[in-house]
Amino acid sequence: MARKIGIEVTASEGPGILHQLSGVIAAHQGDITSVEIINPRHTYFEIEFPGDSAELAAALRALPVVQQVAQVETMEKIYGKRIIIMGGGAQVGQVALGAITEADRHNIRGEHISVDTIPLVGEKPLADAVRASARLPRVKAVVLAGSLMGGEIEDAVREVRAQGLLVVSLNMAGSVPDAADLVVTDPVQAGVMTVMAVADTAKFTVGRLTRRVF
């Protein structure tokens, strides 16, 4: 049965290094689910791997370009699911207050939920941030915290929802609340409800709600 492992590799710089590393992983039936080039010499892989990870590490070390290989805990194991809160600074702070407090309650019961924030203003910066959230690893939900959002931000919300992200919006002016999965008036409660929606240790499912505005 395959399990997810983290592998950190220190190797020489130059073209084709990633190709060599991924070739060894593929030859050992490893399925790369995530890769991050930390700097030109350090690369981190998350791999679904069915065999003995020690054999894979040894095969990577055998490459002439490799100096060091270490098996590490995966980012999912350490940091878990991610929630990203974006919008006006004061609103972001209040949503974060609720989200962090609620995440702590679940994390002491075995969950791993992390909360990221980015205060932003402007239609295009917010739309770009919403779209980029779907490209970030482990992101399960986005909270839009502001007083007025619409236009291109609404389009971005619909796009990331179609890719499987949960989008929670404060009850604000503009068209974003019409596009979100869940609309919550109180920012602290918005943070709490978002964590409850992604936590495995909570009995709360957005899809079972009979209304979506609170």
Coordinates of C-alpha atoms in Angstrom, one line a residue:
M1 CA 0.0 0.0 0.0
A2 CA 1.4 3.4 -1.0
R3 CA 2.1 6.0 1.7
K4 CA 3.1 9.6 1.4
I5 CA 6.7 10.4 2.3
G6 CA 8.8 13.6 2.2
I7 CA 12.3 13.5 0.7
E8 CA 14.7 16.5 0.8
V9 CA 17.6 16.3 -1.7
T10 CA 20.8 18.3 -1.8
A11 CA 22.4 18.2 -5.2
S12 CA 24.6 20.1 -7.7
E13 CA 23.2 23.0 -9.6
G14 CA 22.7 22.9 -13.3
P15 CA 20.2 21.9 -16.1
G16 CA 18.7 18.5 -16.0
I17 CA 19.2 17.9 -12.2
L18 CA 15.4 17.7 -11.5
H19 CA 15.1 15.3 -14.5
Q20 CA 17.6 13.0 -13.0
L21 CA 16.0 13.0 -9.5
S22 CA 12.5 12.5 -10.8
G23 CA 13.8 9.7 -13.1
V24 CA 15.1 7.7 -10.1
I25 CA 11.8 8.3 -8.2
A26 CA 9.8 7.1 -11.2
A27 CA 12.0 4.0 -11.7
H28 CA 11.1 3.0 -8.1
Q29 CA 7.4 3.4 -8.7
G30 CA 7.2 6.7 -6.8
D31 CA 4.4 9.1 -7.7
I32 CA 5.5 12.7 -7.1
T33 CA 2.5 14.6 -5.7
S34 CA 4.4 17.8 -4.9
V35 CA 7.8 19.3 -5.6
E36 CA 9.5 22.5 -4.3
I37 CA 12.8 23.9 -5.3
I38 CA 13.8 25.6 -2.1
N39 CA 17.0 27.0 -3.7
P40 CA 19.2 25.8 -6.6
R41 CA 20.8 23.1 -4.6
H42 CA 17.9 21.9 -2.3
T43 CA 14.7 20.2 -3.6
Y44 CA 11.8 18.9 -1.6
F45 CA 9.6 16.1 -2.9
E46 CA 6.3 14.6 -1.5
I47 CA 5.9 11.2 -3.0
E48 CA 3.2 8.5 -2.9
F49 CA 5.5 5.5 -2.5
P50 CA 4.6 1.8 -2.3
G51 CA 8.0 0.4 -1.3
D52 CA 10.9 0.8 1.1
S53 CA 11.8 4.4 1.3
A54 CA 15.3 3.5 2.4
E55 CA 15.9 1.9 -1.0
L56 CA 14.7 5.0 -2.8
A57 CA 16.9 7.2 -0.7
A58 CA 19.9 5.0 -1.4
A59 CA 19.2 5.1 -5.2
L60 CA 19.0 8.9 -5.0
R61 CA 22.3 9.1 -3.1
A62 CA 23.9 6.9 -5.8
L63 CA 23.5 9.7 -8.4
P64 CA 26.8 11.5 -8.9
V65 CA 25.1 14.9 -8.7
V66 CA 23.6 14.2 -5.2
Q67 CA 25.3 15.1 -2.0
Q68 CA 22.7 14.4 0.6
V69 CA 19.2 12.8 0.9
A70 CA 17.0 13.0 4.0
Q71 CA 13.6 11.6 4.6
V72 CA 11.4 14.2 6.5
E73 CA 7.8 14.5 7.6
T74 CA 5.5 15.8 4.9
M75 CA 4.2 19.3 5.0
E76 CA 0.7 17.8 5.2
K77 CA 1.7 16.0 8.4
I78 CA 3.3 19.1 9.9
Y79 CA 1.1 21.9 8.8
G80 CA -2.0 20.1 7.6
K81 CA -4.8 21.9 5.8
R82 CA -4.5 25.6 5.0
I83 CA -7.0 28.3 5.2
I84 CA -6.2 31.6 3.6
I85 CA -7.9 34.9 4.7
M86 CA -7.6 37.9 2.4
G87 CA -9.0 41.4 2.2
G88 CA -9.0 44.5 4.3
G89 CA -6.6 44.5 7.2
A90 CA -9.0 45.0 10.1
Q91 CA -11.5 42.5 8.7
V92 CA -8.7 40.0 8.1
G93 CA -7.5 40.3 11.7
Q94 CA -11.0 39.6 13.1
V95 CA -11.5 36.6 10.8
A96 CA -8.1 35.3 11.8
L97 CA -9.0 35.7 15.5
G98 CA -11.9 33.3 15.1
A99 CA -10.1 30.9 12.8
I100 CA -6.9 30.6 14.9
T101 CA -8.9 30.1 18.1
E102 CA -11.1 27.4 16.5
A103 CA -8.1 25.7 14.8
D104 CA -6.4 25.4 18.2
R105 CA -9.4 23.6 19.5
H106 CA -9.3 21.0 16.7
N107 CA -5.5 20.8 16.6
I108 CA -5.2 19.7 20.2
R109 CA -7.6 16.8 19.2
G110 CA -5.2 15.6 16.5
E111 CA -6.0 17.9 13.5
H112 CA -3.4 20.0 11.7
I113 CA -4.9 23.2 10.4
S114 CA -2.9 26.3 9.6
V115 CA -4.2 29.8 9.0
D116 CA -2.5 32.3 6.5
T117 CA -3.5 35.9 6.1
I118 CA -2.8 38.6 3.5
P119 CA -4.3 42.1 3.8
L120 CA -5.0 43.3 0.2
V121 CA -6.9 46.1 -1.4
G122 CA -7.9 46.5 -5.1
E123 CA -9.9 44.4 -7.5
K124 CA -7.0 43.0 -9.5
P125 CA -4.7 42.1 -6.5
L126 CA -7.5 40.3 -4.8
A127 CA -8.6 38.5 -7.9
D128 CA -5.0 37.4 -8.5
A129 CA -4.7 36.2 -4.9
V130 CA -7.9 34.2 -5.1
R131 CA -6.8 32.5 -8.3
A132 CA -3.3 31.8 -6.9
S133 CA -4.7 30.2 -3.8
A134 CA -5.8 27.2 -6.0
R135 CA -2.2 26.7 -7.0
L136 CA -0.9 26.6 -3.4
P137 CA -0.5 23.2 -1.7
R138 CA -2.9 22.0 1.0
V139 CA -5.3 25.0 0.7
K140 CA -8.8 23.9 1.5
A141 CA -10.6 27.2 2.0
V142 CA -10.4 30.9 1.3
V143 CA -12.1 33.6 3.3
L144 CA -12.8 36.9 1.7
A145 CA -12.9 39.6 4.4
G146 CA -13.8 43.1 3.3
S147 CA -16.6 45.6 2.8
L148 CA -16.9 45.7 -1.0
M149 CA -15.8 43.1 -3.5
G150 CA -17.1 42.2 -6.9
G151 CA -16.2 42.2 -10.6
E152 CA -13.1 40.2 -11.4
I153 CA -12.9 39.0 -7.8
E154 CA -16.3 37.3 -8.3
D155 CA -15.1 35.6 -11.5
A156 CA -12.0 34.4 -9.5
V157 CA -14.2 33.0 -6.7
R158 CA -16.3 31.0 -9.2
E159 CA -13.2 29.6 -10.8
V160 CA -11.6 28.3 -7.6
R161 CA -14.9 26.9 -6.4
A162 CA -15.1 24.9 -9.6
Q163 CA -11.6 23.5 -8.7
G164 CA -12.9 22.3 -5.3
L165 CA -11.9 25.2 -2.9
L166 CA -14.4 26.3 -0.3
V167 CA -15.0 30.0 -0.4
V168 CA -16.4 31.9 2.6
S169 CA -17.3 35.6 2.3
L170 CA -18.2 38.2 4.8
N171 CA -21.6 39.7 4.2
M172 CA -20.4 42.7 2.2
A173 CA -21.5 45.0 -0.6
G174 CA -20.7 43.7 -4.2
S175 CA -21.3 40.5 -6.0
V176 CA -18.7 38.2 -4.2
P177 CA -21.3 37.1 -1.5
D178 CA -23.5 35.8 -4.4
A179 CA -20.6 33.7 -5.7
A180 CA -19.4 32.2 -2.4
D181 CA -20.3 28.9 -0.7
L182 CA -21.0 30.5 2.6
V183 CA -21.7 34.1 3.7
V184 CA -21.2 35.1 7.3
T185 CA -21.9 38.6 8.7
D186 CA -19.7 38.4 11.9
P187 CA -16.0 38.1 10.9
V188 CA -15.0 36.1 14.0
Q189 CA -17.8 33.7 13.3
A190 CA -16.7 33.5 9.7
G191 CA -13.3 32.3 10.9
V192 CA -14.8 29.8 13.3
M193 CA -17.2 28.3 10.7
T194 CA -14.5 28.0 8.0
V195 CA -12.3 25.9 10.3
M196 CA -15.3 23.8 11.3
A197 CA -16.0 23.2 7.6
V198 CA -12.6 21.8 6.8
A199 CA -11.9 20.0 10.1
D200 CA -12.3 16.2 10.2
T201 CA -13.0 16.5 13.9
A202 CA -16.0 18.8 13.4
K203 CA -19.6 17.7 12.6
F204 CA -20.3 20.5 10.2
T205 CA -20.8 20.2 6.5
V206 CA -21.6 23.2 4.3
G207 CA -23.4 21.1 1.8
R208 CA -26.0 20.1 4.4
L209 CA -27.0 23.7 5.3
T210 CA -30.5 24.8 4.4
R211 CA -29.3 28.4 4.1
R212 CA -26.0 29.9 3.1
V213 CA -26.2 33.4 4.7
F214 CA -25.6 33.9 8.4

